[in-house]
Every structure is written in C-alpha cells, then in structure tokens.
Short mmCIF file of C-alpha atoms and ligand atoms in Angstrom, two decimals:
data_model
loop_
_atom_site.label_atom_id
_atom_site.label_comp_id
_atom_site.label_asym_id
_atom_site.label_seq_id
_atom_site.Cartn_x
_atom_site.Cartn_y
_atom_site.Cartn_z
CA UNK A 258 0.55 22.08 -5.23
CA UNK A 259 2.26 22.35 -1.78
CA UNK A 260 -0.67 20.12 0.06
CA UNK A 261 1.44 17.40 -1.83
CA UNK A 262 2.50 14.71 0.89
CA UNK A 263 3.86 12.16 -1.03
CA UNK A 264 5.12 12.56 -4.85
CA UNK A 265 7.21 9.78 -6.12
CA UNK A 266 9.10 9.93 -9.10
CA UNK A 267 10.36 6.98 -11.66
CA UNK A 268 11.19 4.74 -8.69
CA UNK A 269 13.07 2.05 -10.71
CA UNK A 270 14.28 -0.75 -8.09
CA UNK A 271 16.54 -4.18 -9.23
CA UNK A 272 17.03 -7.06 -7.40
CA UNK A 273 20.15 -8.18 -9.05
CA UNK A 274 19.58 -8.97 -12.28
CA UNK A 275 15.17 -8.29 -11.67
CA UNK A 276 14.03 -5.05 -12.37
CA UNK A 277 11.35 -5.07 -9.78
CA UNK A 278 9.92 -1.43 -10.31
CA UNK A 279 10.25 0.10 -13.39
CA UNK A 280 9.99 3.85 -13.21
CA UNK A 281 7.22 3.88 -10.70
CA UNK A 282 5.51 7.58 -10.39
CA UNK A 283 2.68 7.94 -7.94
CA UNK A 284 1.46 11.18 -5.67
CA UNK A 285 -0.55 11.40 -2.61
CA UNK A 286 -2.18 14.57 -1.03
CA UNK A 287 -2.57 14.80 2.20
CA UNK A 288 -5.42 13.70 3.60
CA UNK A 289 -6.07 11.11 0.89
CA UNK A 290 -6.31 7.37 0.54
CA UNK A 291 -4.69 5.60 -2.38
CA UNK A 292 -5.23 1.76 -3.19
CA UNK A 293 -2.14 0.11 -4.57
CA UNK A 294 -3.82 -2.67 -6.99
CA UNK A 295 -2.64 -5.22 -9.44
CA UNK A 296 -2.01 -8.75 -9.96
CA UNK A 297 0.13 -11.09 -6.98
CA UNK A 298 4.12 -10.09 -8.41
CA UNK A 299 2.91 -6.72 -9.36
CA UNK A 300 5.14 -5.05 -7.05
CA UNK A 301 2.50 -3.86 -4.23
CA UNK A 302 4.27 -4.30 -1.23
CA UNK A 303 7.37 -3.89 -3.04
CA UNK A 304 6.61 -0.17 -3.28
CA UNK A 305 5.58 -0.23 0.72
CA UNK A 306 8.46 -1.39 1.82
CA UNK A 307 10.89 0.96 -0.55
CA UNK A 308 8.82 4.08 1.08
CA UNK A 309 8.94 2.26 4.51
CA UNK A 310 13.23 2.24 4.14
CA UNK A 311 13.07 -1.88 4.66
CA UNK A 312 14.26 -3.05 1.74
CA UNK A 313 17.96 -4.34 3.23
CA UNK A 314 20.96 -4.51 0.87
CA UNK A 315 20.03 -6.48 -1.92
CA UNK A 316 18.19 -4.11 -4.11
CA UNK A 317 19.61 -0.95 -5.76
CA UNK A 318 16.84 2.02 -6.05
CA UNK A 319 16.94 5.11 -7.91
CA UNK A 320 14.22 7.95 -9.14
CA UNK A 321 13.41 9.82 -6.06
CA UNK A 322 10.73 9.75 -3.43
CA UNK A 323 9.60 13.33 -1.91
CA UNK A 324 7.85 13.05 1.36
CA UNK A 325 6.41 15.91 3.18
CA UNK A 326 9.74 18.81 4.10
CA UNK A 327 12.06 15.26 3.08
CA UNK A 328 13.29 16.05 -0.59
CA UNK A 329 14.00 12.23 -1.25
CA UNK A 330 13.53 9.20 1.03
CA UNK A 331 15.29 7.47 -1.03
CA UNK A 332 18.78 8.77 -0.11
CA UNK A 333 18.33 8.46 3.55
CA UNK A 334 20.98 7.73 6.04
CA UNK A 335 19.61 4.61 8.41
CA UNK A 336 20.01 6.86 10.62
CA UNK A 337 17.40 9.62 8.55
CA UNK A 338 14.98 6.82 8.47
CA UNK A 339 15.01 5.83 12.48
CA UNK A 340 13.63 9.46 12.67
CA UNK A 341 10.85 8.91 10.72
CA UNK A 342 10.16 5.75 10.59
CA UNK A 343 6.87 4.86 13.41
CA UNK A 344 6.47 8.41 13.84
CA UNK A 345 5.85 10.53 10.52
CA UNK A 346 5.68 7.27 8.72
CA UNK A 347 4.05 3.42 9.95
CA UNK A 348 2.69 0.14 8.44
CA UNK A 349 -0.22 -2.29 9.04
CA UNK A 350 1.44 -5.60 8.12
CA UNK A 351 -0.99 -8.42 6.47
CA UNK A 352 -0.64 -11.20 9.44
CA UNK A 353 -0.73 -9.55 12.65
CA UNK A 354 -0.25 -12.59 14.21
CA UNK A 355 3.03 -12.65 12.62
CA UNK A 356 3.88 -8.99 13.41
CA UNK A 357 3.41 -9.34 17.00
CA UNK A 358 5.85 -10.34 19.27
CA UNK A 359 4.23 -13.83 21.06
CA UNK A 360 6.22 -13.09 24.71
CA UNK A 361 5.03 -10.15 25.43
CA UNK A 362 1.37 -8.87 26.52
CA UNK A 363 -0.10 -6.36 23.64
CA UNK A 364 -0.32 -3.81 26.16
CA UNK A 365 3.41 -3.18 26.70
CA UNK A 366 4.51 -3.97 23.07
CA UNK A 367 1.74 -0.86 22.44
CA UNK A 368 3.17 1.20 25.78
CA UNK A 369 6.98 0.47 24.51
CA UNK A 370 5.94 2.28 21.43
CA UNK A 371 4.75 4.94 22.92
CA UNK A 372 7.96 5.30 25.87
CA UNK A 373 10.24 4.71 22.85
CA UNK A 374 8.98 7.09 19.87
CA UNK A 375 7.46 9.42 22.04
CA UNK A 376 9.81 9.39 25.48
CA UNK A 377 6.16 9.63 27.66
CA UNK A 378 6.83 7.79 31.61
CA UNK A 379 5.69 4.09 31.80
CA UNK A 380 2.59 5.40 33.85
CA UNK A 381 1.87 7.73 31.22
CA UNK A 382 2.83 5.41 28.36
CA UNK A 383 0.42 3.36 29.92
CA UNK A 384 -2.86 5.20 30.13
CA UNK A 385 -2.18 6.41 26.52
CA UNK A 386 -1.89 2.77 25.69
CA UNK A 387 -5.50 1.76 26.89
CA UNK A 388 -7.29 5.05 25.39
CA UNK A 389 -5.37 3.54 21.67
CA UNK A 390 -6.83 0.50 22.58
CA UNK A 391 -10.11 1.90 22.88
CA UNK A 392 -9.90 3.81 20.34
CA UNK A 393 -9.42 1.34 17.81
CA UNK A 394 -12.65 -0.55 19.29
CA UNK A 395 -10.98 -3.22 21.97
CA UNK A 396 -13.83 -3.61 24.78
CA UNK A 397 -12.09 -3.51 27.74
CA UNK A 398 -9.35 -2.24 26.92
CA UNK A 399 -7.69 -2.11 30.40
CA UNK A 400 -8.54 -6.01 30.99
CA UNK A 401 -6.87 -6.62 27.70
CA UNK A 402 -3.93 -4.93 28.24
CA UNK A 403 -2.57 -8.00 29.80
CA UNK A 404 -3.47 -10.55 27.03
CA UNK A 405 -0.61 -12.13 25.10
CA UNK A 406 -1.49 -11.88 21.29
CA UNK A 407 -2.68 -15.97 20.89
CA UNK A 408 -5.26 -14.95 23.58
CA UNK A 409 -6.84 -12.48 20.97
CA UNK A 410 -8.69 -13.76 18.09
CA UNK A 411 -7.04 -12.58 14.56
CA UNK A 412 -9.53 -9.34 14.18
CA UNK A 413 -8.42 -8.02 18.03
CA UNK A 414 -4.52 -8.75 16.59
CA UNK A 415 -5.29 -6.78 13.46
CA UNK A 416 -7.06 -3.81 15.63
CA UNK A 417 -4.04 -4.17 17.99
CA UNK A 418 -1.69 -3.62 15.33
CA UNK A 419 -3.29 -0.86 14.08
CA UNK A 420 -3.21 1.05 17.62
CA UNK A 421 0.49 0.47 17.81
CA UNK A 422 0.44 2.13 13.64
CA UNK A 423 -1.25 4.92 14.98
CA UNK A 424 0.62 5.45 18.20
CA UNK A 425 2.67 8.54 17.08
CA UNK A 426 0.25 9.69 14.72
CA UNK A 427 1.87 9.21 11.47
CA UNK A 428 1.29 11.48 8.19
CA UNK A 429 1.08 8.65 6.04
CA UNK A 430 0.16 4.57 6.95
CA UNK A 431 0.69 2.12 4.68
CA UNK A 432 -1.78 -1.21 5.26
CA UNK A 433 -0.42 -3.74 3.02
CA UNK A 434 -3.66 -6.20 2.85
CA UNK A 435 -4.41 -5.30 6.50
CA UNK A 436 -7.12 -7.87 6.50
CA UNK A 437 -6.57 -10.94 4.19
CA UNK A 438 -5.79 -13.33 7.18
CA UNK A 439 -8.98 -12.38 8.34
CA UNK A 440 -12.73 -13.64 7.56
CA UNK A 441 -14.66 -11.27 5.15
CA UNK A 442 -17.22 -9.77 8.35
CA UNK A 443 -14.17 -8.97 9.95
CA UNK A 444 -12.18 -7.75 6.78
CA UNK A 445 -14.57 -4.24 6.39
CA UNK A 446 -14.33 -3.78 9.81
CA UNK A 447 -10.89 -3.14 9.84
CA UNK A 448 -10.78 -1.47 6.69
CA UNK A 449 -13.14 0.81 7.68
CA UNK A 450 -11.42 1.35 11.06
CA UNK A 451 -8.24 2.56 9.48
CA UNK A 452 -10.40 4.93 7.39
CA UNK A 453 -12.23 6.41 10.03
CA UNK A 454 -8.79 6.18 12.24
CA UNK A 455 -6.45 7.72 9.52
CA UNK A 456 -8.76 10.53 8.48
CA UNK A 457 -9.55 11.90 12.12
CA UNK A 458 -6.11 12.11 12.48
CA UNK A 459 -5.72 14.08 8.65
CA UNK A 460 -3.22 11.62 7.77
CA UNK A 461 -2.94 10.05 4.38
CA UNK A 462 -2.83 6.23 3.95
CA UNK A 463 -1.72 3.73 1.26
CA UNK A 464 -3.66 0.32 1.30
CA UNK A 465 -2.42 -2.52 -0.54
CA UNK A 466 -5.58 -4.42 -1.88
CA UNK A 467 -6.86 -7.27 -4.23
CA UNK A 468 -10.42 -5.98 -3.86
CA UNK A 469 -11.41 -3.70 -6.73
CA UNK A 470 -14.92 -3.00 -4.51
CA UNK A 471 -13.19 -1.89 -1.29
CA UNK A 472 -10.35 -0.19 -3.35
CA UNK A 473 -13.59 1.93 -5.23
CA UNK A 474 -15.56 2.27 -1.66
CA UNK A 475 -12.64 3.39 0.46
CA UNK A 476 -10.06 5.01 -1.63
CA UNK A 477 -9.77 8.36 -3.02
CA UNK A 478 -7.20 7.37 -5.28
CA UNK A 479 -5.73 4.14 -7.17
CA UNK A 480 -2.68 2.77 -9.09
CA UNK A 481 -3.13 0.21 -11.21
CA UNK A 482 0.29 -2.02 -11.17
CA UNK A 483 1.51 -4.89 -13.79
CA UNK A 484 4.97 -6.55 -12.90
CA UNK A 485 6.18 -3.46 -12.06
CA UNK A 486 4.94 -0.86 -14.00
CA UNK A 487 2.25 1.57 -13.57
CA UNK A 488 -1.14 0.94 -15.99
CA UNK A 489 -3.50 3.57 -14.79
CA UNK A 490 -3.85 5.98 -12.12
CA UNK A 491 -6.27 8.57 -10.65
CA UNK A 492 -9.12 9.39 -9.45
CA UNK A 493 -10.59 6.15 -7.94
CA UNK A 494 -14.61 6.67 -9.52
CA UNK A 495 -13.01 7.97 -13.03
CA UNK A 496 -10.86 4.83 -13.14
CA UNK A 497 -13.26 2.37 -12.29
CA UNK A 498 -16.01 3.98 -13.72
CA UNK A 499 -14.43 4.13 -17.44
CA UNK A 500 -10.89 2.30 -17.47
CA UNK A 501 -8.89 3.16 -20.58
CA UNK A 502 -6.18 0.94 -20.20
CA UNK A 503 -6.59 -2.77 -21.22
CA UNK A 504 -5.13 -4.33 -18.29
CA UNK A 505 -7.69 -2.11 -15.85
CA UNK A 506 -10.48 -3.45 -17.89
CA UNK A 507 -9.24 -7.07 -17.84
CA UNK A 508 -8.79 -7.05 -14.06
CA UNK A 509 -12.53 -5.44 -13.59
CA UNK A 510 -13.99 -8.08 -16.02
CA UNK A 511 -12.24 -11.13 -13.96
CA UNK A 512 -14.14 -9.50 -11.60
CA UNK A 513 -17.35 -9.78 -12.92
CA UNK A 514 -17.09 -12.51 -14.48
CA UNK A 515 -16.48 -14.53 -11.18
CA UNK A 516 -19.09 -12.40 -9.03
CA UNK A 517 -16.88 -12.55 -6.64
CA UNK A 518 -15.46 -9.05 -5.59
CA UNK A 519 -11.80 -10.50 -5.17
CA UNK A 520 -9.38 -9.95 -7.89
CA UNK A 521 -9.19 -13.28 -9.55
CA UNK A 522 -6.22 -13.72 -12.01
CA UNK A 523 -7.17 -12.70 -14.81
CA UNK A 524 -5.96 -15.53 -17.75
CA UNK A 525 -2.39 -15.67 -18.68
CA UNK A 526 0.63 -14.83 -16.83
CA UNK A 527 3.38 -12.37 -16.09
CA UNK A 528 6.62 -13.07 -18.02
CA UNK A 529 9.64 -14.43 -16.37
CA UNK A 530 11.90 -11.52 -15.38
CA UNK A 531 14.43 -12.54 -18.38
CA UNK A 532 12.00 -12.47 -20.87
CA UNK A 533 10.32 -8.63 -19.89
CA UNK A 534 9.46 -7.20 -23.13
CA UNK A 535 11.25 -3.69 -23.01
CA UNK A 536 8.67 -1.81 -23.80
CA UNK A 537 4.93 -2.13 -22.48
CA UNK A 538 5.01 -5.49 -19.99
CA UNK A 539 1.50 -5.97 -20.49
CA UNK A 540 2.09 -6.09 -24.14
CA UNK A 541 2.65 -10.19 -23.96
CA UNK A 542 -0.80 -10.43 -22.57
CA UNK A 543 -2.74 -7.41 -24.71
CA UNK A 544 -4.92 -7.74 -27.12
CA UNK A 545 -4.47 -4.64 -28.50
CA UNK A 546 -0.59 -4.81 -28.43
CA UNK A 547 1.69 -4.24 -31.94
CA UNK A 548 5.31 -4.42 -32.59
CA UNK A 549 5.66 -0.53 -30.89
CA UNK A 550 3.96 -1.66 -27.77
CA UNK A 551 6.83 -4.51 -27.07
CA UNK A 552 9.86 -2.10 -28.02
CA UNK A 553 8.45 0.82 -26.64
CA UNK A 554 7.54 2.07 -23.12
CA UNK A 555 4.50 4.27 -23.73
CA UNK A 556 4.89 7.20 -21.33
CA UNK A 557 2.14 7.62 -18.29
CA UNK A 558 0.42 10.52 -19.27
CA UNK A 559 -2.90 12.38 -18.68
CA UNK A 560 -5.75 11.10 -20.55
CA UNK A 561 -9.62 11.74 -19.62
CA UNK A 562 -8.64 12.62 -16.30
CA UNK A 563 -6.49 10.25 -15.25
CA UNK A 564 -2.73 9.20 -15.88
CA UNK A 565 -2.56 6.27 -18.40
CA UNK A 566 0.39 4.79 -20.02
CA UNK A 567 -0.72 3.13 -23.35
CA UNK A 568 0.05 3.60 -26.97
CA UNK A 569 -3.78 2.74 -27.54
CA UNK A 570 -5.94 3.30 -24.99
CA UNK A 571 -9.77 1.78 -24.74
CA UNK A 572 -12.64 4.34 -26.03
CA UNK A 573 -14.71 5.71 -23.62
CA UNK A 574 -17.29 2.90 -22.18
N1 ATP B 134 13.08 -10.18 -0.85
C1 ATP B 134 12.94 -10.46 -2.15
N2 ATP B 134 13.94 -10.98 -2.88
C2 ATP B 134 13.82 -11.23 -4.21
N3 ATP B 134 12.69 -10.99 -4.90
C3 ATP B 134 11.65 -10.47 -4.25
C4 ATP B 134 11.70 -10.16 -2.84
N4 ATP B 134 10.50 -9.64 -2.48
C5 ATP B 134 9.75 -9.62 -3.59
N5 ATP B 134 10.43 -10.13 -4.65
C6 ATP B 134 9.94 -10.23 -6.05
O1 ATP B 134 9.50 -8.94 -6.42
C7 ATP B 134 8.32 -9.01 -7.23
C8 ATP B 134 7.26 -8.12 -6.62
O2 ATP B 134 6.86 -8.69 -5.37
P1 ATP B 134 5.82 -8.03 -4.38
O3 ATP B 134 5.81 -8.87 -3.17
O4 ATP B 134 6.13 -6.59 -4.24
O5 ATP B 134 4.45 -8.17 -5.19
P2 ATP B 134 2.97 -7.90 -4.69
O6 ATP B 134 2.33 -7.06 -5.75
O7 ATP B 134 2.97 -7.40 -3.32
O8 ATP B 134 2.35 -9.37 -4.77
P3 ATP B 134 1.25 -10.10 -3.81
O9 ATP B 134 -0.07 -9.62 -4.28
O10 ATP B 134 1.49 -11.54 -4.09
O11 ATP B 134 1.56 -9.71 -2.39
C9 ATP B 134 7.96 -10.49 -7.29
O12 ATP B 134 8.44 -11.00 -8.52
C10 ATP B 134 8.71 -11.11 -6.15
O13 ATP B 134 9.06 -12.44 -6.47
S1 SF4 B 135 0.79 -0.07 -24.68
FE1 SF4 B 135 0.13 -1.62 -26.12
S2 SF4 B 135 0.47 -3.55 -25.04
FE2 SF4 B 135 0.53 -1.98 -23.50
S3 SF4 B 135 -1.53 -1.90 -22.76
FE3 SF4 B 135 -1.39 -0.36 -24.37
S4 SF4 B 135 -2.06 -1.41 -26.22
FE4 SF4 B 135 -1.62 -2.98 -24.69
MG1 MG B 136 2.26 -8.12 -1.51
#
C-alpha cells in the first residue's frame, strides 16, 4: 500500500543489559490516528522518542523504521534527523509546563519556530505566530503573545505547545499523554483539539494514552504494549470490541471493574528485566500460559482482523 506513512519493523532497542523493545512492528497510514496503550514500563514513550531520533547514546536499536520517502529512521545521521525533525516530524510532550522555556514570552518561543524551521522574517514569523495561536483556540491571541508561560494556566500551556507542534505542519505528531497534567474538562479538550488540528492538516498522529475510552473515541488505530512487546493491534472498534489476547481483555476488565475510564493496573506486575521469560512476557501473568508460552515468542500475526501475538488466543466474546 503506498498511502503507508509510517511502517515499523521489529524495532528491538537495549539499554545495556534491558531489552526495552522487543521486536516492535507497528504501521500507520496517513491520515490516521493510532493510540499507543499498555501498562506504565510498557515502552510507550519509549517508542516516541526512538521515532522522534532522541534517544542519546545509551541505547543500541535495530529492526528498521520506514517513514514516508525515508527508507529507515533508524540509521539517520544527526544531521538526517535536524531535517526532519519539527518539520515532517513533532511531539506534544506530557507537561507543557516543563517543555516550555520559563524566560521567554510564548509568542517568540512559537515565532522562533517558525523564523528557524521555516526561514519566514520576524514580522512575518510573527503574524503567523498569532493566527497558530488562534487557531489552536487562545482568545486573544495577540494580547497573549506577550505572556510568559507561568502567566497561562496549564490547558493555555498545553494549547501553546501544540501550536508550536503544528508550526511546520508535520506528517506525523506524536502526543505522548498530551493531557495528564491537566484536569479531566480540560483533558478532552485538548485531545480533541489535536484531532481536529492534525486531521485538517491530513497528517497522521500517534497519542500515547492510559485511557482505553479516549483511545476507542479518538483513534483509528491501537497497539496494545506489555514490557515491550506488542499484544494486539488493529483496528481500534475490532480490538476493543472483541479482544483476543488475554492481556487486552485484562486491561479492559480493570477498567470496568473500577468504573473509572483510566487504565488501572491491572493485578500483578511486570518482571524485572533479568528475569524476562524468553518467550511470551505476559506469560508470568497469563492465565492461559503453558510451558511453550514462556520458551516461545508466539509470532504477531493476523487473527479476526487484527494482528495478535498469542499461542492461544480468547474465543470470540
Ligand atoms: N533513559 C532511560 N534509561 C534507562 N531506562 C529507561 C530510560 N527511559 C525509560 N527506561 C526504561 O524503559 C522502560 C520503558 O519505559 P517507558 O518510559 O517507555 O514506558 P511507558 O510505557 O512510557 O511508561 P509510562 O506509562 O509510565 O509513561 C521502563 O522499564 C523504563 O524504566
Ligand atoms: S502466548 Fe501464552 S502467555 Fe502469552 S498471552 Fe498468549 S496464552 Fe498468554
Ligand atoms: Mg511514558
């Protein structure tokens, strides 16, 4: 399919002795929204920041990451990823608080974006600063271009750092849980505002969520993650709908248990690093695991629509 943005293949990443990511395959159309899901450890932002070219020198990758007319991301120079990096590719951190720089006004860290990436004039830079600003819902916009972050409240910081994701109008935005720092009013706002932002624009974005419900209501797609490892994948209303691997239907039933729609550890826990069984990881916390699920990796695979890697998937709900 050649409307294939993203298509990564058995991205396998070690922090020294940790292996982090274990053969990691995911693909993204363009156009489409995928939700990155899965216990705290499971690798999430892990896999951001790999695609994002941030992870510094410790780790060791391999597999390989196609990206648009880029045959692997993963083998780019620094230099490669300076090129693409805010313009074809940009992230919506959790804390935007953090991500802002507290010395300057929002309105020139937004209109150095835009002189830098995009070489406009600072009077042009400028006026395409407070139309972002606007479009990403700031009310006056021009008054606000002169606030230092702390003078925002956290939602206005989160909306601010979307404007400066969106700058350059990037193919594909990750938002690695754009809006946990936030109150829950506030939290759909911005989700929906990277939506609505992200698809008038045709680009594809990655969210990083703990929310099953706003992974089903705003993604097309989902990847269910367990230390590393990918459970389940596809189509996000054939997943949730009828999940046929046991650690998708674990997470959804934390879920319901609770009533809460926030992923809730489910009970248990992920195994130290030195202790990974070398075949299935979720196999120390399955109930339906045997001696072949430990030794074995069972191979992610099409099943009912979806890509599932389990020796013995759940029947059909
Ligand atoms: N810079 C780092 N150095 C060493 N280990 C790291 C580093 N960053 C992450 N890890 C480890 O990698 C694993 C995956 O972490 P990651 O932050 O990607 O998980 P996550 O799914 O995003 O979790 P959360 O939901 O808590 O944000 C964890 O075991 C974590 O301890
Ligand atoms: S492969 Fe085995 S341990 Fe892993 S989820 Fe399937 S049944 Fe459980
Ligand atoms: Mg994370």
């Amino acid at each position: 399919m050649n409307d294939i943005l993203l298509d990564v293949r058995d991205l396998t990443l070690d922090r020294g002795e940790k292996r982090i990511l274990d053969r990691v395959s995911l693909t993204l159309a363009k156009g489409e929204t995928l939700a990155l899901v899965g216990e705290s450890g499971a690798g999430k932002s892990t896999i951001a920041i790999a695609l994002m070219g941030l992870l510094g020198r410790s780790a060791t990758t391999s597999g390989t990451a196609r990206f648009d007319d880029q045959p692997d991301l993963l083998s780019l120079s620094e230099r490669g990823w300076a090129a693409l990096r805010g313009r074809k590719l940009a992230m919506v951190f959790q804390d935007a608080g953090a991500a802002l720089n507290p010395s300057f006004t929002v309105g020139r860290q937004l209109a150095s974006v835009l002189r830098r990436q995009l070489g406009l004039s600072k009077f042009e830079a400028r006026s395409r600063a407070v139309a972002l600003m606007e479009s990403v819902g700031i009310n006056d916009a021009e008054g606000r271009m002169t606030a230092y972050p702390h003078q925002l409240s956290g939602g206005m910081q989160q909306r601010v750092m979307v404007a400066i994701a969106l700058a350059c109008n990037p193919d594909l935005l990750f938002a690695d849980e754009p809006t946990s720092a936030l109150d829950v009013t506030i939290q759909a706002q911005i989700i929906r505002l990277i939506l609505e932002q992200t698809r008038a624009r045709g680009a594809s974005c990655i969210f990083v969520l703990h929310d099953l419900a706003l992974a089903s209501q705003s993604c097309d797609r989902i990847v269910v993650l367990y230390a590393g490892q990918v459970m389940e994948a596809g189509p996000t209303e054939v997943v949730l709908r009828d999940p046929r691997h046991p650690y998708t239907r674990l997470l959804q039933s934390c879920v319901i248990e609770i009533g809460t729609e926030d992923l809730t550890p489910p009970e248990g826990s992920v195994p130290p690093y030195d202790q990974m069984p070398a075949g299935c990881r979720f196999s120390t916390r399955c109930p339906r695991a045997d001696a072949r699920c430990a030794a074995e990796r069972p191979p992610l695979q099409p099943v009912a629509g979806r890509d599932l890697a389990c020796w013995h998937p759940e029947d059909a709900a």
